mmCIF file of C-alpha atoms and ligand atoms in Angstrom:
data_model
loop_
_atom_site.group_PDB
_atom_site.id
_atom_site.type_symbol
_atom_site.label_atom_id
_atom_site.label_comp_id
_atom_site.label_asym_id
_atom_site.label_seq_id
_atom_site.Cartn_x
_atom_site.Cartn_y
_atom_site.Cartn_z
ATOM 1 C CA UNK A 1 -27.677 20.639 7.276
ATOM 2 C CA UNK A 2 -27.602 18.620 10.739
ATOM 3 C CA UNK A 3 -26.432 19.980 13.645
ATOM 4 C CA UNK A 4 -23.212 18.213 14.430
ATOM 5 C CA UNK A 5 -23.060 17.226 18.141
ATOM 6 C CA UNK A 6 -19.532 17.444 20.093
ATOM 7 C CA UNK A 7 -19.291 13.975 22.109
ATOM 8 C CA UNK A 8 -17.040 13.148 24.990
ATOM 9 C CA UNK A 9 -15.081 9.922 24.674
ATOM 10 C CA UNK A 10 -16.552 8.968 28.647
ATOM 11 C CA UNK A 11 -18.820 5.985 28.388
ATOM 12 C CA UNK A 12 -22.013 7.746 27.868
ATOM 13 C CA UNK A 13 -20.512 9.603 24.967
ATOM 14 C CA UNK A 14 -19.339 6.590 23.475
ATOM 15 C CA UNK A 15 -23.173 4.459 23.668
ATOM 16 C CA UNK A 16 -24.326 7.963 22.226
ATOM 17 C CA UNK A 17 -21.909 7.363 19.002
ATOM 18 C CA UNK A 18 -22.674 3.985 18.757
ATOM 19 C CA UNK A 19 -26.064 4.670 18.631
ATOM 20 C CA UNK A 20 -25.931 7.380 15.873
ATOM 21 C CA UNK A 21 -23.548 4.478 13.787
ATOM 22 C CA UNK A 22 -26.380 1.851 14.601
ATOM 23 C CA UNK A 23 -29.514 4.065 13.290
ATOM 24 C CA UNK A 24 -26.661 4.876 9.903
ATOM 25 C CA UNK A 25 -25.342 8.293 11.313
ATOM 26 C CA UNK A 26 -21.762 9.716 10.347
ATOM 27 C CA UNK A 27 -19.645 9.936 13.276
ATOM 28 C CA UNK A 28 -16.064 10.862 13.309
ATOM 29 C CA UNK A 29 -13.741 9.848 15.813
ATOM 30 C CA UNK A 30 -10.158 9.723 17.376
ATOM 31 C CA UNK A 31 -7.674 6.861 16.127
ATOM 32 C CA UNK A 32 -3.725 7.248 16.861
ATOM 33 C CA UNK A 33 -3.187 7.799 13.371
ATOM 34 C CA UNK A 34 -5.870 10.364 12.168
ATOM 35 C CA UNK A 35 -9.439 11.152 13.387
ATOM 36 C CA UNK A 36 -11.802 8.641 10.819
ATOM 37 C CA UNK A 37 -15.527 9.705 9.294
ATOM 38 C CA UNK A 38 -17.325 6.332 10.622
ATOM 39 C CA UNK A 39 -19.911 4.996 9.108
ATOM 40 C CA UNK A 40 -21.595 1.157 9.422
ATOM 41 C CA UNK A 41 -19.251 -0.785 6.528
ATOM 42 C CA UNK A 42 -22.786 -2.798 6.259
ATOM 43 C CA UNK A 43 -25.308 -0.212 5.412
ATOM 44 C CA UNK A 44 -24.823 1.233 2.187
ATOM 45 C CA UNK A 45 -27.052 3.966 2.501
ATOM 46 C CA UNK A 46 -24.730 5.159 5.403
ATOM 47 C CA UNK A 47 -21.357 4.548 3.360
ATOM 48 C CA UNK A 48 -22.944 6.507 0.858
ATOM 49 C CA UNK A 49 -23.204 9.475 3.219
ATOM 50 C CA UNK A 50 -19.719 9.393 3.859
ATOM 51 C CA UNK A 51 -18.969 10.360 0.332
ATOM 52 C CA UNK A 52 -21.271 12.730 0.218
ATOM 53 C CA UNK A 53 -20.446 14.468 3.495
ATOM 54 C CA UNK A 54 -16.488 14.445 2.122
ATOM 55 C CA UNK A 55 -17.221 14.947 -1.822
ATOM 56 C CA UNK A 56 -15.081 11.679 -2.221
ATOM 57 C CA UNK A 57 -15.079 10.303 -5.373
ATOM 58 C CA UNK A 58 -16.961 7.166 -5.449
ATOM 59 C CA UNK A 59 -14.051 4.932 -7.350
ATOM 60 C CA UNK A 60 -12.083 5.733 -3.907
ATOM 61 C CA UNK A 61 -13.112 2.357 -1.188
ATOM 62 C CA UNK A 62 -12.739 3.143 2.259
ATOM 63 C CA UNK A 63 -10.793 1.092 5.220
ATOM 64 C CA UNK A 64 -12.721 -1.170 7.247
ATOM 65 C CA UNK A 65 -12.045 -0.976 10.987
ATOM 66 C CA UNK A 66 -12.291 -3.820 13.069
ATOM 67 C CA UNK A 67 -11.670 -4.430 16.735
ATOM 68 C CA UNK A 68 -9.233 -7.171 16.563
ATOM 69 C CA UNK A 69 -7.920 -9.767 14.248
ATOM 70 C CA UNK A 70 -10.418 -12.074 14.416
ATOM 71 C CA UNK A 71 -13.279 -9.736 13.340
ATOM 72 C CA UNK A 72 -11.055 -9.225 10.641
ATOM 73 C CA UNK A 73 -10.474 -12.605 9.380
ATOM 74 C CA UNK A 74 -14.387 -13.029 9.086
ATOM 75 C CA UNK A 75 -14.033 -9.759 6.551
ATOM 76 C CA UNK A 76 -11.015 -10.251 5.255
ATOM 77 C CA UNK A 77 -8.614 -13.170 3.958
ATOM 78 C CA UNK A 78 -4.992 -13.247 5.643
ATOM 79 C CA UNK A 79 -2.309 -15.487 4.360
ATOM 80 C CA UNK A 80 0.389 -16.243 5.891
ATOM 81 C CA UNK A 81 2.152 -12.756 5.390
ATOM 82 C CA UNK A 82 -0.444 -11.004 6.194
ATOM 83 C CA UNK A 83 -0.936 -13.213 9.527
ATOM 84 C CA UNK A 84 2.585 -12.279 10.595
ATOM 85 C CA UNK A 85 2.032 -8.246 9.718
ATOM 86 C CA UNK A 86 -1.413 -8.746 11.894
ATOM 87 C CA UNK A 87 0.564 -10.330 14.913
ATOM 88 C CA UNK A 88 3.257 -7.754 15.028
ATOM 89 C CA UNK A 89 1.153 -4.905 14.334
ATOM 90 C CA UNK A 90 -2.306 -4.869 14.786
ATOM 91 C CA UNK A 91 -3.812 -3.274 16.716
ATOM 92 C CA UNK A 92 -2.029 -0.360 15.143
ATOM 93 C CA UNK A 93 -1.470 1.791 12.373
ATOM 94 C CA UNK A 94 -1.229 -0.898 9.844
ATOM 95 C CA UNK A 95 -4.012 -1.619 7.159
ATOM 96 C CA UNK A 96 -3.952 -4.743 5.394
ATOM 97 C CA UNK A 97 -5.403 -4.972 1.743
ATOM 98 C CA UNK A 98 -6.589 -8.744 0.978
ATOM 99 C CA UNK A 99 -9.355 -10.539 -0.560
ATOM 100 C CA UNK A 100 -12.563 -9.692 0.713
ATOM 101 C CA UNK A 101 -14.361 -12.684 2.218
ATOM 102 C CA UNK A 102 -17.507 -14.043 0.508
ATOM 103 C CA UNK A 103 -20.716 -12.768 2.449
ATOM 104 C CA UNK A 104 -18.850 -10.898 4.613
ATOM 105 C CA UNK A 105 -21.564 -8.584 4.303
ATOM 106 C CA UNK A 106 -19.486 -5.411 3.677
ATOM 107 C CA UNK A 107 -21.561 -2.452 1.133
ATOM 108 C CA UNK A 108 -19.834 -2.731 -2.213
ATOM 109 C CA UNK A 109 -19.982 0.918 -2.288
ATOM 110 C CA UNK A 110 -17.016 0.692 0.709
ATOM 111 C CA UNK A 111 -14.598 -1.694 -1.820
ATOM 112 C CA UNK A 112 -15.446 0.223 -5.128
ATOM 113 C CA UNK A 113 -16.536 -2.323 -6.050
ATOM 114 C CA UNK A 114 -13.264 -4.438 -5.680
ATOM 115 C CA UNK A 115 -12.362 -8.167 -5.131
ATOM 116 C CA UNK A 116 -10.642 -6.870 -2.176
ATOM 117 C CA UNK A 117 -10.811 -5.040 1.336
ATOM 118 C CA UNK A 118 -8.888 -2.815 3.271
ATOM 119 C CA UNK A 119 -9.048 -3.632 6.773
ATOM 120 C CA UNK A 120 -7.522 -1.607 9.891
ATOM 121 C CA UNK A 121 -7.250 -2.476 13.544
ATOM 122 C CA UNK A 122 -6.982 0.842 15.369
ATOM 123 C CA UNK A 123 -5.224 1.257 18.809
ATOM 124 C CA UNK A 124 -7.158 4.251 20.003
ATOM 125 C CA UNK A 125 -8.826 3.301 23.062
ATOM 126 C CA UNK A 126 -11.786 5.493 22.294
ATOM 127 C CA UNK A 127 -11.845 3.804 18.702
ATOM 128 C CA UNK A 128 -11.802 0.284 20.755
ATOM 129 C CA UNK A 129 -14.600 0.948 22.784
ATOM 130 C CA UNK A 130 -16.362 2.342 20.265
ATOM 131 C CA UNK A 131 -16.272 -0.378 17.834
ATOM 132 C CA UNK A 132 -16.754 -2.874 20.723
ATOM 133 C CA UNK A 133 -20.280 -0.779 21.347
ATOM 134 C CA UNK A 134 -21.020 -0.272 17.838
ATOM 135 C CA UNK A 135 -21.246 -4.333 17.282
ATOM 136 C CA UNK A 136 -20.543 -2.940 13.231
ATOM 137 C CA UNK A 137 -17.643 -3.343 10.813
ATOM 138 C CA UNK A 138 -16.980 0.743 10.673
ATOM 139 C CA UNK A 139 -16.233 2.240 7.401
ATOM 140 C CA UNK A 140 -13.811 5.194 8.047
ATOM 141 C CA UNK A 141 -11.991 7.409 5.954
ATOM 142 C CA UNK A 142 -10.258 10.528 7.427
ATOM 143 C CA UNK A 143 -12.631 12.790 8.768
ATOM 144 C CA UNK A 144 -12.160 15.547 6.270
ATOM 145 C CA UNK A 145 -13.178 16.961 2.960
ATOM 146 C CA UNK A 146 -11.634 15.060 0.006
ATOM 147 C CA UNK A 147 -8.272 16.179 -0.822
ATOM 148 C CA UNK A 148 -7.337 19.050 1.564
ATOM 149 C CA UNK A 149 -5.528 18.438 5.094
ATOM 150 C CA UNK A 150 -6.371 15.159 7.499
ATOM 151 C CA UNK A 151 -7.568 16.317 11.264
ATOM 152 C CA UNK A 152 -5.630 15.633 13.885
ATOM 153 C CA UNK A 153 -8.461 17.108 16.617
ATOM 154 C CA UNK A 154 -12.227 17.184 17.100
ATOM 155 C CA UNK A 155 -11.530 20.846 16.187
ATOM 156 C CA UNK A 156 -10.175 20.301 12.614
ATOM 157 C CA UNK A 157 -12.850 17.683 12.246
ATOM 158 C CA UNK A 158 -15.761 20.594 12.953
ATOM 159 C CA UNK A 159 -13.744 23.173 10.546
ATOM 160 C CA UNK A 160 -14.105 20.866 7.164
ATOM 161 C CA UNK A 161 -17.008 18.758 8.313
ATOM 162 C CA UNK A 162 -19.588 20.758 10.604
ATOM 163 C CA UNK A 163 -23.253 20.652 9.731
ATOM 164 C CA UNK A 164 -22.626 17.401 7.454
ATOM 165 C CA UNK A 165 -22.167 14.689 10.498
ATOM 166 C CA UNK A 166 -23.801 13.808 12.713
ATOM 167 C CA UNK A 167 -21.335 13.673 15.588
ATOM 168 C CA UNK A 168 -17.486 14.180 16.299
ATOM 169 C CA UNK A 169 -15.915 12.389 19.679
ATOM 170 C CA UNK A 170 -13.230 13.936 20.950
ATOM 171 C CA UNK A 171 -10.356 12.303 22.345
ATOM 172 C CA UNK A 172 -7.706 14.715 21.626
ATOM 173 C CA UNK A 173 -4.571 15.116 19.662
ATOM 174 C CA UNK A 174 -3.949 11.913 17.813
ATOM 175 C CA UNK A 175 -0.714 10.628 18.844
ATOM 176 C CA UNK A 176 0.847 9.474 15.713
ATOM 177 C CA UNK A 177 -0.521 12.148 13.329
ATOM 178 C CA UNK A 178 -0.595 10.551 9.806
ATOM 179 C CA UNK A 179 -2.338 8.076 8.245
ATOM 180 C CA UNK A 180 -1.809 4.088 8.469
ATOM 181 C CA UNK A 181 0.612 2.149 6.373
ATOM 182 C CA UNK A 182 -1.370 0.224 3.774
ATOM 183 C CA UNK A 183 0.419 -3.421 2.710
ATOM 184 C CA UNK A 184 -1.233 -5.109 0.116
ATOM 185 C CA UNK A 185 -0.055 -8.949 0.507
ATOM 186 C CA UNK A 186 -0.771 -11.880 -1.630
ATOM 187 C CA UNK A 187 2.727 -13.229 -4.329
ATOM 188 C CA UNK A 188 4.130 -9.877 -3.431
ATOM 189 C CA UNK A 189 4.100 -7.767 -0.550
ATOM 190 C CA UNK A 190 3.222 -4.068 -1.994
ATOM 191 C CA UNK A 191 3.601 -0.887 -0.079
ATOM 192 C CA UNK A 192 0.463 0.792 -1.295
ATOM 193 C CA UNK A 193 1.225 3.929 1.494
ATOM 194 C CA UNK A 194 3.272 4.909 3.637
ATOM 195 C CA UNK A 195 2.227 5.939 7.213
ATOM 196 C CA UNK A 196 2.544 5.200 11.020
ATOM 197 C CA UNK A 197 4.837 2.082 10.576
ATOM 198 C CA UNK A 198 7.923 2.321 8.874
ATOM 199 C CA UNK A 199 8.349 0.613 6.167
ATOM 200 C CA UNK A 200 11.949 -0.936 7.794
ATOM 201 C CA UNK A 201 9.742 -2.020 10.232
ATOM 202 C CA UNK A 202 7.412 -3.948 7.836
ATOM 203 C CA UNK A 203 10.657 -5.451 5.898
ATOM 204 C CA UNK A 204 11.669 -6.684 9.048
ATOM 205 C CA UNK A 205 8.590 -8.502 9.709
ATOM 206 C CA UNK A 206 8.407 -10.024 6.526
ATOM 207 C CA UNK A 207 12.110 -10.843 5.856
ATOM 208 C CA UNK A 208 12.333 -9.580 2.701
ATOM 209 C CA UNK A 209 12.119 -5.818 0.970
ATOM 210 C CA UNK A 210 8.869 -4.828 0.249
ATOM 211 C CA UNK A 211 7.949 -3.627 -3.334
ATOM 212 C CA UNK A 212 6.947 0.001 -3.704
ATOM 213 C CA UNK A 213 3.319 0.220 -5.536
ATOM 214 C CA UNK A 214 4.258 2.946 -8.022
ATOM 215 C CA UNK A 215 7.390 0.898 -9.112
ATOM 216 C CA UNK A 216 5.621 -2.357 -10.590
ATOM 217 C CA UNK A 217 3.656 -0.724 -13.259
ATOM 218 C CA UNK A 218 0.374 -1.076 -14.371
ATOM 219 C CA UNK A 219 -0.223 -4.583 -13.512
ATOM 220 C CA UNK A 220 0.260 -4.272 -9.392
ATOM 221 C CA UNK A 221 -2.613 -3.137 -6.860
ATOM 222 C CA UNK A 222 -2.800 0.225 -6.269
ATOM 223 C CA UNK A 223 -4.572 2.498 -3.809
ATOM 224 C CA UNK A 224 -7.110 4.539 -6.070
ATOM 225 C CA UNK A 225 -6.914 7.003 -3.094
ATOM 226 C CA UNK A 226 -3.371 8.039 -3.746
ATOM 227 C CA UNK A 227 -3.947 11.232 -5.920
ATOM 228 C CA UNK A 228 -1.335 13.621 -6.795
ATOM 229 C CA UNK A 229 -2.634 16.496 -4.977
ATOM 230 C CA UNK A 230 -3.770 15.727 -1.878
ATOM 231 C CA UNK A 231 -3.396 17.065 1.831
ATOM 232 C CA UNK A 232 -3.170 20.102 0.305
ATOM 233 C CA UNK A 233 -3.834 23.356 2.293
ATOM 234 C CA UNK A 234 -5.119 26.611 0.597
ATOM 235 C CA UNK A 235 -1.205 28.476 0.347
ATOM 236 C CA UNK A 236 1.625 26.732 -1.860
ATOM 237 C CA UNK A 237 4.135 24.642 -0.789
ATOM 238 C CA UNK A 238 7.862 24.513 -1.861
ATOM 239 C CA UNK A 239 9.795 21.733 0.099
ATOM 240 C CA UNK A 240 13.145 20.923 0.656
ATOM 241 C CA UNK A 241 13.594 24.597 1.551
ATOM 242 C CA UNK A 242 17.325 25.811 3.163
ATOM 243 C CA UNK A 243 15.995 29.629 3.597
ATOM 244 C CA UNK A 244 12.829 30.553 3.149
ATOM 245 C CA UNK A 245 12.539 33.833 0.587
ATOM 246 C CA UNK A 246 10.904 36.979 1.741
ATOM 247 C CA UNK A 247 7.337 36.716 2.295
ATOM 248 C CA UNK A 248 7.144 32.661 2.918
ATOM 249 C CA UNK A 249 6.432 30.889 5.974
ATOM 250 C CA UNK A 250 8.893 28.511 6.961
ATOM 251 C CA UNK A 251 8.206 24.882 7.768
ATOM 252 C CA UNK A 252 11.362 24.094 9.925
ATOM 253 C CA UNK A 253 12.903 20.506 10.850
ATOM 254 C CA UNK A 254 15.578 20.649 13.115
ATOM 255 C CA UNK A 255 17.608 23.621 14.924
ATOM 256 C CA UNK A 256 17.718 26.468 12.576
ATOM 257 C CA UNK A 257 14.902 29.762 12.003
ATOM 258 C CA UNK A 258 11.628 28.793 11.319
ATOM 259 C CA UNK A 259 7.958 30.178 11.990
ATOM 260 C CA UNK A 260 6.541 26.740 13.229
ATOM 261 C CA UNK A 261 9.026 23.674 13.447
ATOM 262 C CA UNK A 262 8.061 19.784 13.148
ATOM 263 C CA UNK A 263 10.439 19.152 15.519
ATOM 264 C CA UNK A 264 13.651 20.943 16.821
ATOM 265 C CA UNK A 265 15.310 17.932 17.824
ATOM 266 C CA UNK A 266 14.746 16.278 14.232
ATOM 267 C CA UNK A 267 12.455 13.747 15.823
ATOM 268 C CA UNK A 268 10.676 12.140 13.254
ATOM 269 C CA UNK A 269 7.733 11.073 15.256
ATOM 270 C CA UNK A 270 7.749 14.397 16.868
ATOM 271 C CA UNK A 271 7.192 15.863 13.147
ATOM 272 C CA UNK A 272 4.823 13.477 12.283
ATOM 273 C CA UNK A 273 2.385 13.824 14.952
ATOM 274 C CA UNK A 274 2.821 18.037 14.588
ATOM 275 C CA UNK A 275 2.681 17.439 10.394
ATOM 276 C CA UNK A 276 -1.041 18.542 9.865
ATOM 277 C CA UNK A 277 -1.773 20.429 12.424
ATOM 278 C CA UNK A 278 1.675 22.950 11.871
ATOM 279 C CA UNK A 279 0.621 23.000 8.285
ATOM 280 C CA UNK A 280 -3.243 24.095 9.129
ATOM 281 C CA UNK A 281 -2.284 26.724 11.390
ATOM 282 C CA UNK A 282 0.800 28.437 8.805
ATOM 283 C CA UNK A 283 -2.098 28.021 6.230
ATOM 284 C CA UNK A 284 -4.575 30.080 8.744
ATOM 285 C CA UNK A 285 -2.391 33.539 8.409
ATOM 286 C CA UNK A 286 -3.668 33.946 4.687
ATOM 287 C CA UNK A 287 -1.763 32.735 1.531
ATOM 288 C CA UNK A 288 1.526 33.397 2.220
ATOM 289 C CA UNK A 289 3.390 30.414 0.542
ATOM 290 C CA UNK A 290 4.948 27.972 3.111
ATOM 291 C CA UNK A 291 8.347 26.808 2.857
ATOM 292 C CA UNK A 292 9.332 23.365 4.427
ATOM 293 C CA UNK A 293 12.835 22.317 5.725
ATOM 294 C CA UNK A 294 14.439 18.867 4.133
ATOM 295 C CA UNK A 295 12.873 15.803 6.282
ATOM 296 C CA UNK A 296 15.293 12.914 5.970
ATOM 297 C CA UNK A 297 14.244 10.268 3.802
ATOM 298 C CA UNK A 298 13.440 7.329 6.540
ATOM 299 C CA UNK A 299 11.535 5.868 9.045
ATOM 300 C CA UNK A 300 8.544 8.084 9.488
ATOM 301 C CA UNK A 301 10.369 10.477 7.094
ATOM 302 C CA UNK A 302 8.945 8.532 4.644
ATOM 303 C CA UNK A 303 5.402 8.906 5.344
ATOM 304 C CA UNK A 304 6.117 13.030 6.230
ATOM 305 C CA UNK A 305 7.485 12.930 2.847
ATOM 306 C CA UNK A 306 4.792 11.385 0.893
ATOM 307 C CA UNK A 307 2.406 14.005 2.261
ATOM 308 C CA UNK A 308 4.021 16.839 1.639
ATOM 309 C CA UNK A 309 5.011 15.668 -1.702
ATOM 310 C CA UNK A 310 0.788 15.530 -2.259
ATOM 311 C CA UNK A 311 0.683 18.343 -0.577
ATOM 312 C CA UNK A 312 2.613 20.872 -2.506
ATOM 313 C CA UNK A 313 1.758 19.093 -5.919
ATOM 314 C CA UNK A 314 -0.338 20.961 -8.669
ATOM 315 C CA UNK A 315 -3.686 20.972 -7.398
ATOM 316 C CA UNK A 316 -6.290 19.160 -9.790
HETATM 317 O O1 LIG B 1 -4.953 5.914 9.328
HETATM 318 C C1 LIG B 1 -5.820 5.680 8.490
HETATM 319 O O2 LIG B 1 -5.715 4.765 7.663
HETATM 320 C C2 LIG B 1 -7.090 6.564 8.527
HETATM 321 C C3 LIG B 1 -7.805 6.278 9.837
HETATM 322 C C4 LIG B 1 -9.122 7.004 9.944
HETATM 323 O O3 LIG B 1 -7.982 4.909 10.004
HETATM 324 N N1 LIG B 1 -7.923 6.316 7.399
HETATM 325 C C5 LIG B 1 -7.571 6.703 6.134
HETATM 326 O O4 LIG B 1 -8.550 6.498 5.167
HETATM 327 O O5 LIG B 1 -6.515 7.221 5.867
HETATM 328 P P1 LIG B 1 -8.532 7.197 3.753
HETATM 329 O O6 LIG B 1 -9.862 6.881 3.150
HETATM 330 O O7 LIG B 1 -8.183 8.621 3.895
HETATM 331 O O8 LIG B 1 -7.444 6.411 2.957
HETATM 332 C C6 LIG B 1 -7.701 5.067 2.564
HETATM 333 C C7 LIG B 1 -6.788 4.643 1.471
HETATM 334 C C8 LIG B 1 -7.129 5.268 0.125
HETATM 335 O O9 LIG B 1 -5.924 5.652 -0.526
HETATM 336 C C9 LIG B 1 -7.814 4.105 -0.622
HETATM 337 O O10 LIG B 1 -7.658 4.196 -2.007
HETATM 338 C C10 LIG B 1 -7.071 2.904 -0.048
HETATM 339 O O11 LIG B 1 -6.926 3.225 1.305
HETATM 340 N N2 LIG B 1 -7.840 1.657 -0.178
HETATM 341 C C11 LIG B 1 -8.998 1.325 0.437
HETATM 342 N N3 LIG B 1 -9.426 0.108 0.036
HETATM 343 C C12 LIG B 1 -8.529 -0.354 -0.859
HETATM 344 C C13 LIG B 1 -8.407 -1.557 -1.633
HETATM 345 N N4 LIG B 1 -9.315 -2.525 -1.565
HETATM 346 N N5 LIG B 1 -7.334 -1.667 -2.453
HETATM 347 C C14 LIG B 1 -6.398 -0.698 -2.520
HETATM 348 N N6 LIG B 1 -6.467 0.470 -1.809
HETATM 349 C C15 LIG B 1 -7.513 0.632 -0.979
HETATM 350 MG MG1 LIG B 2 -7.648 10.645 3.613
#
């Protein structure tokens, strides 16, 4: 056990994290998308911690966060595809998987061992500065224990991980509230995840439909991540839910009754950024099961989807 310190995201708490990263601490942190466990990408013995402190299973890698593109072209390779996908929307909630550059100096333990690399360039101001002060590549998963719900706040961060980091910055709410689209590129653009871009948005970049990862069979990249059940809180879930039966929670989308809604106004950012939290605090009240309202099948729908999908599946 270490105690875990609570950091501000002012400067001083920011050359504090950076430290901690430096020496090979764990430190979580804000992005838009979720907060991220941090570790240095170069130390192994530090990446190693972070599957220990999340009881991740080593075949998993872990995104590589980088301040700009630049620092990611000396990790990562980007064709011409991925160059385009950079420009429009890094930094962002967009992670690129490409080949991992030779001597890039990034732990094998943060690939899996894999030819290639999944690299991220956050938005979050406090992730900005803290990578700029860090001077590392910064392996970061979400901040949470493998398999149950992504945190959203310092708070949830200290509920799953407390006692096994070293430090949590706060910065808040995270603004988008899921995780980052991953796009693997190369002959075929694959959409390996869903997340904070829609994937009409990355179609429209590229000119052309992208390819869903589960639908090209064995032979196309896949994110080992992706398990069935995942996200999962400690109460069922049944989706797509009109009325909820007696002695359920309801999950509501839209104008209708509910015991928490996503969003009234069937704003699908709205829902997205209120997704984990909404489902954490219906899963606080005991194990009622939780019934969720249809979320339409687009734009950040999509990504809400995916999640709850993982969310209510059979749990391993
Ligand atoms: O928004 C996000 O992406 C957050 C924040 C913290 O940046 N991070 C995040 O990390 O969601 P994590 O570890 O929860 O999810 C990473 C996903 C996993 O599904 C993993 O299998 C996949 O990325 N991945 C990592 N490297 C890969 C690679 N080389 N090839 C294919 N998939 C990869
Ligand atoms: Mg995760």
């Amino acid at each position: 056990m270490t105690e875990t310190r609570l950091l501000q995201s002012d400067p001083q708490g920011i050359d504090t994290a950076a430290a901690l990263l430096r020496a090979g601490g764990l430190v979580a942190f804000p992005t838009e998308t979720v907060y991220g466990l941090g570790a240095d990408a170069t130390d192994g013995r530090a990446v190693a911690g972070i599957f220990e402190a999340k009881g991740r299973p080593r075949f998993n890698p872990l995104i590589v966060h980088l301040p700009d593109a630049e620092a990611a072209r000396a990790v990562g390779v980007l064709d011409d595809a991925a160059e385009r996908l950079a420009a429009a929307f890094w930094p962002g909630p967009l992670t690129l998987v490409l080949p991992l550059r030779a001597g890039a100096g990034i732990s094998p333990l943060v690939t899996a061992g894999l030819e290639t690399v999944a690299i991220r360039v956050p938005a979050h101001p406090v992730a900005q500065a803290l990578l700029r002060a860090a001077g590392r590549p910064l392996a970061a998963p979400s901040a949470n224990p493998s398999g149950k719900v992504s945190p959203t706040t310092a708070a949830h961060v200290l509920a799953g991980l407390t006692g096994r980091i070293a430090a949590v910055v706060d910065g808040g709410p995270c603004a988008v509230g899921l995780e980052s689209t991953i796009v693997a590129t190369g002959v075929t653009p694959v959409l390996l995840r869903p997340g904070g871009v829609p994937s009409e948005a990355v179609e429209a970049c590229l000119g052309r439909p992208i390819a869903l990862a589960g639908d090209l069979g064995g032979a196309a990249p896949s994110a080992p991540g992706q398990l069935a059940s995942h996200y999962a809180p400690e109460a069922a879930l049944r989706l797509n839910v009109t009325a909820a039966r007696p002695g359920e929670l309801m999950l509501g989308f839209g104008p209708g009754p509910c015991d928490l809604n996503l969003s009234e106004s069937g704003d699908l950012a709205e829902a997205a950024a209120n997704l984990f939290h909404h489902l954490r605090l219906l899963d606080a009240g005991g194990t009622a099961p939780i019934a969720v309202a249809p979320v339409p099948e687009q734009g950040l729908g999509r990504a809400i989807n995916d999640r709850l999908r993982r969310a209510a599946a059979p749990r391993g």
